[in-house]
Amino acid sequence: MKLFVTLLLCFSAFNVNAAQKAVTEEGDIVLLNGDGTWLYEDNNAYGEIEIKTNPTIFKKPISSNFILKSKTNNSAFAIDTKEWAFVRSKSDDTSIEYSFNLKAGDLYGMAITERIEIDSEKLAEIAFENAKEAAPDAKVVKKEYRIVNGKKLIYMEMTGTMKGIKFKYMGYYFSDVSGSTQFVVYTGASLVSKYNTEIDNILNGFTVQ
């Protein structure tokens, strides 16, 4: 539970632990962390990873036969309810429409939906900039275009550290005229390989109504 709360805060309360910026005598911009450590701002440059297209065609698993439809835009999320529990937000004040947790493990997810159309690449960039606010050492380690259930979107992986926990986020970023969606799963970085199948299955349940 502590892992879930910490990583959720990393995604939804970015400004709480934002690092301060400073300029060195050589003119370089560095990020000062609360624990006294620092790193160069350029180390987190978003544009370092070129976006290529993965030729694989991704489809939802047959076992993902329970469909959650967004009330915000045209996105929908097919999940296997034997593996995943979910909660729909009761508040209109949050953009996190659905939260997910793997019933048998420390793997969590969320569907962040908006009514505003945003270019998918810009949407992913905004997500990364937000992650850096909470985890100054955040990095994009993978980013590519994918065709998922007939829709072209961006897949992105981010890593970072918050409150001593090394985390990893893996998600789909999609936008059309009905709005924008970030469909993201996350866990401790050391646990990702354990949950590769579950990660792929839930993410590939993303569809458009």
Short mmCIF file of C-alpha atoms in Angstrom, two decimals:
data_model
loop_
_atom_site.label_atom_id
_atom_site.label_comp_id
_atom_site.label_asym_id
_atom_site.label_seq_id
_atom_site.Cartn_x
_atom_site.Cartn_y
_atom_site.Cartn_z
CA MET A 1 0.00 0.00 0.00
CA LYS A 2 2.83 2.44 0.78
CA LEU A 3 4.27 1.85 -2.69
CA PHE A 4 0.90 2.64 -4.28
CA VAL A 5 0.42 5.85 -2.30
CA THR A 6 3.93 7.13 -2.99
CA LEU A 7 3.81 6.48 -6.71
CA LEU A 8 0.30 7.87 -7.00
CA LEU A 9 1.49 11.06 -5.33
CA CYS A 10 4.32 11.19 -7.84
CA PHE A 11 1.76 11.33 -10.62
CA SER A 12 -0.98 13.46 -9.10
CA ALA A 13 0.79 15.89 -6.75
CA PHE A 14 3.90 16.87 -8.65
CA ASN A 15 4.50 20.25 -7.06
CA VAL A 16 4.86 18.98 -3.50
CA ASN A 17 8.47 17.84 -3.82
CA ALA A 18 9.68 19.83 -6.80
CA ALA A 19 13.42 20.46 -6.92
CA GLN A 20 14.88 23.97 -6.88
CA LYS A 21 17.03 25.22 -9.73
CA ALA A 22 20.38 26.96 -9.41
CA VAL A 23 23.06 28.24 -11.76
CA THR A 24 26.70 27.21 -11.35
CA GLU A 25 29.67 29.54 -11.83
CA GLU A 26 30.09 28.00 -15.29
CA GLY A 27 26.52 28.93 -16.20
CA ASP A 28 25.09 25.39 -16.06
CA ILE A 29 21.61 24.90 -14.61
CA VAL A 30 21.41 22.26 -11.86
CA LEU A 31 18.51 20.79 -9.89
CA LEU A 32 18.89 20.84 -6.09
CA ASN A 33 17.12 17.95 -4.36
CA GLY A 34 15.76 18.07 -0.84
CA ASP A 35 18.37 15.56 0.34
CA GLY A 36 21.26 17.85 -0.65
CA THR A 37 22.10 16.04 -3.89
CA TRP A 38 22.02 17.69 -7.29
CA LEU A 39 22.15 16.90 -10.99
CA TYR A 40 22.46 18.80 -14.24
CA GLU A 41 19.10 19.82 -15.72
CA ASP A 42 20.21 18.72 -19.19
CA ASN A 43 20.48 15.13 -17.96
CA ASN A 44 16.69 14.97 -18.11
CA ALA A 45 16.28 16.35 -21.62
CA TYR A 46 13.05 15.04 -23.07
CA GLY A 47 14.05 15.26 -26.70
CA GLU A 48 16.97 12.84 -26.50
CA ILE A 49 14.86 9.84 -27.52
CA GLU A 50 13.71 9.77 -31.13
CA ILE A 51 10.17 8.55 -31.68
CA LYS A 52 10.08 5.55 -33.99
CA THR A 53 7.18 3.31 -34.95
CA ASN A 54 6.96 -0.21 -33.58
CA PRO A 55 5.84 -2.46 -36.49
CA THR A 56 4.00 -4.83 -34.16
CA ILE A 57 0.20 -4.68 -34.23
CA PHE A 58 -1.05 -4.64 -30.64
CA LYS A 59 -4.49 -6.06 -29.78
CA LYS A 60 -6.42 -6.53 -26.57
CA PRO A 61 -6.23 -10.00 -25.02
CA ILE A 62 -9.28 -12.27 -25.30
CA SER A 63 -9.40 -12.44 -21.49
CA SER A 64 -9.88 -8.66 -21.29
CA ASN A 65 -13.63 -8.80 -21.85
CA PHE A 66 -14.90 -6.24 -19.34
CA ILE A 67 -15.15 -2.78 -20.93
CA LEU A 68 -14.90 0.46 -18.93
CA LYS A 69 -16.08 3.43 -20.97
CA SER A 70 -14.91 6.94 -20.31
CA LYS A 71 -17.55 9.57 -19.63
CA THR A 72 -15.04 12.28 -20.51
CA ASN A 73 -14.03 11.31 -24.04
CA ASN A 74 -14.27 8.36 -26.45
CA SER A 75 -11.65 6.21 -24.71
CA ALA A 76 -12.46 2.78 -23.28
CA PHE A 77 -10.45 0.27 -21.29
CA ALA A 78 -10.84 -3.50 -21.60
CA ILE A 79 -9.63 -5.36 -18.52
CA ASP A 80 -9.62 -8.85 -17.07
CA THR A 81 -11.57 -8.49 -13.82
CA LYS A 82 -10.13 -11.77 -12.55
CA GLU A 83 -6.73 -10.07 -12.42
CA TRP A 84 -7.59 -6.40 -11.94
CA ALA A 85 -9.68 -4.38 -9.49
CA PHE A 86 -10.77 -0.89 -10.43
CA VAL A 87 -12.37 2.21 -8.96
CA ARG A 88 -14.05 5.02 -10.86
CA SER A 89 -13.46 8.49 -9.44
CA LYS A 90 -16.48 9.92 -7.68
CA SER A 91 -15.21 13.48 -8.06
CA ASP A 92 -15.44 15.68 -11.14
CA ASP A 93 -12.44 17.64 -9.86
CA THR A 94 -9.89 15.00 -10.82
CA SER A 95 -8.78 13.96 -14.29
CA ILE A 96 -7.99 10.43 -13.00
CA GLU A 97 -11.20 8.77 -14.17
CA TYR A 98 -10.26 5.19 -13.29
CA SER A 99 -7.69 3.70 -10.92
CA PHE A 100 -6.55 0.09 -11.18
CA ASN A 101 -4.62 -2.36 -9.04
CA LEU A 102 -3.46 -5.88 -9.76
CA LYS A 103 -5.18 -8.19 -7.30
CA ALA A 104 -2.10 -10.35 -6.81
CA GLY A 105 0.78 -7.89 -6.79
CA ASP A 106 2.21 -4.39 -6.51
CA LEU A 107 1.19 -3.12 -9.94
CA TYR A 108 -1.11 -0.13 -10.33
CA GLY A 109 -2.66 1.89 -13.11
CA MET A 110 -4.77 4.89 -13.93
CA ALA A 111 -6.73 6.33 -16.82
CA ILE A 112 -6.34 10.09 -16.99
CA THR A 113 -8.92 11.57 -19.33
CA GLU A 114 -9.47 15.12 -20.58
CA ARG A 115 -11.93 16.71 -22.98
CA ILE A 116 -9.25 18.81 -24.66
CA GLU A 117 -7.50 17.48 -27.76
CA ILE A 118 -3.71 17.69 -27.42
CA ASP A 119 -1.13 16.45 -29.89
CA SER A 120 -0.04 13.00 -28.67
CA GLU A 121 3.65 13.90 -28.68
CA LYS A 122 2.96 17.07 -26.72
CA LEU A 123 0.80 15.07 -24.31
CA ALA A 124 3.69 12.70 -23.61
CA GLU A 125 6.05 15.65 -23.18
CA ILE A 126 3.72 17.25 -20.64
CA ALA A 127 3.53 13.96 -18.72
CA PHE A 128 7.32 13.82 -18.56
CA GLU A 129 7.67 17.45 -17.45
CA ASN A 130 5.13 16.76 -14.69
CA ALA A 131 7.06 13.68 -13.59
CA LYS A 132 10.22 15.77 -13.27
CA GLU A 133 8.44 18.12 -10.89
CA ALA A 134 8.05 15.26 -8.41
CA ALA A 135 11.15 13.24 -9.34
CA PRO A 136 13.98 15.48 -10.66
CA ASP A 137 15.97 12.45 -11.84
CA ALA A 138 13.08 11.25 -14.04
CA LYS A 139 14.13 9.98 -17.45
CA VAL A 140 12.38 8.78 -20.59
CA VAL A 141 13.90 5.36 -21.28
CA LYS A 142 11.66 4.31 -24.15
CA LYS A 143 9.27 6.09 -26.46
CA GLU A 144 7.66 4.88 -29.66
CA TYR A 145 4.56 5.02 -31.78
CA ARG A 146 2.33 1.96 -31.68
CA ILE A 147 -0.82 0.79 -33.42
CA VAL A 148 -3.09 -0.46 -30.65
CA ASN A 149 -6.49 -1.86 -31.61
CA GLY A 150 -6.34 0.16 -34.80
CA LYS A 151 -5.33 3.48 -33.23
CA LYS A 152 -1.93 5.16 -33.47
CA LEU A 153 -0.62 6.41 -30.15
CA ILE A 154 2.58 6.95 -28.20
CA TYR A 155 4.00 4.40 -25.79
CA MET A 156 6.44 5.83 -23.23
CA GLU A 157 8.42 4.46 -20.30
CA MET A 158 9.73 6.74 -17.55
CA THR A 159 11.92 5.99 -14.56
CA GLY A 160 12.80 8.07 -11.54
CA THR A 161 13.07 8.19 -7.75
CA MET A 162 10.66 9.62 -5.23
CA LYS A 163 10.98 9.36 -1.45
CA GLY A 164 13.68 6.76 -1.94
CA ILE A 165 11.55 4.54 -4.20
CA LYS A 166 12.80 3.84 -7.71
CA PHE A 167 9.71 3.69 -9.88
CA LYS A 168 8.82 3.01 -13.49
CA TYR A 169 5.82 4.26 -15.43
CA MET A 170 4.67 2.64 -18.68
CA GLY A 171 1.82 4.18 -20.59
CA TYR A 172 -0.13 5.02 -23.70
CA TYR A 173 -0.78 8.61 -24.75
CA PHE A 174 -3.63 9.23 -27.17
CA SER A 175 -5.69 12.17 -28.35
CA ASP A 176 -8.46 12.81 -30.86
CA VAL A 177 -11.29 15.30 -31.30
CA SER A 178 -13.11 13.87 -28.27
CA GLY A 179 -10.18 14.59 -25.93
CA SER A 180 -6.91 13.22 -24.56
CA THR A 181 -6.06 10.11 -22.56
CA GLN A 182 -3.07 8.94 -20.55
CA PHE A 183 -3.42 5.24 -19.75
CA VAL A 184 -0.57 4.42 -17.41
CA VAL A 185 0.63 1.56 -15.21
CA TYR A 186 3.37 1.86 -12.61
CA THR A 187 5.34 -0.08 -10.04
CA GLY A 188 8.76 -0.27 -8.43
CA ALA A 189 11.49 -0.40 -11.09
CA SER A 190 12.81 -3.72 -9.79
CA LEU A 191 9.37 -5.35 -10.19
CA VAL A 192 8.70 -4.53 -13.84
CA SER A 193 10.15 -7.76 -15.27
CA LYS A 194 7.91 -9.74 -12.92
CA TYR A 195 4.80 -8.11 -14.32
CA ASN A 196 5.62 -7.78 -18.04
CA THR A 197 2.64 -9.90 -19.13
CA GLU A 198 0.16 -8.10 -16.88
CA ILE A 199 1.49 -4.71 -18.04
CA ASP A 200 1.09 -5.58 -21.71
CA ASN A 201 -2.36 -7.08 -21.20
CA ILE A 202 -3.91 -4.11 -19.43
CA LEU A 203 -2.34 -1.46 -21.66
CA ASN A 204 -3.39 -3.26 -24.82
CA GLY A 205 -6.95 -3.12 -23.58
CA PHE A 206 -7.05 0.54 -24.60
CA THR A 207 -9.67 1.14 -27.27
CA VAL A 208 -11.68 4.00 -28.74
CA GLN A 209 -15.47 3.83 -28.72
#
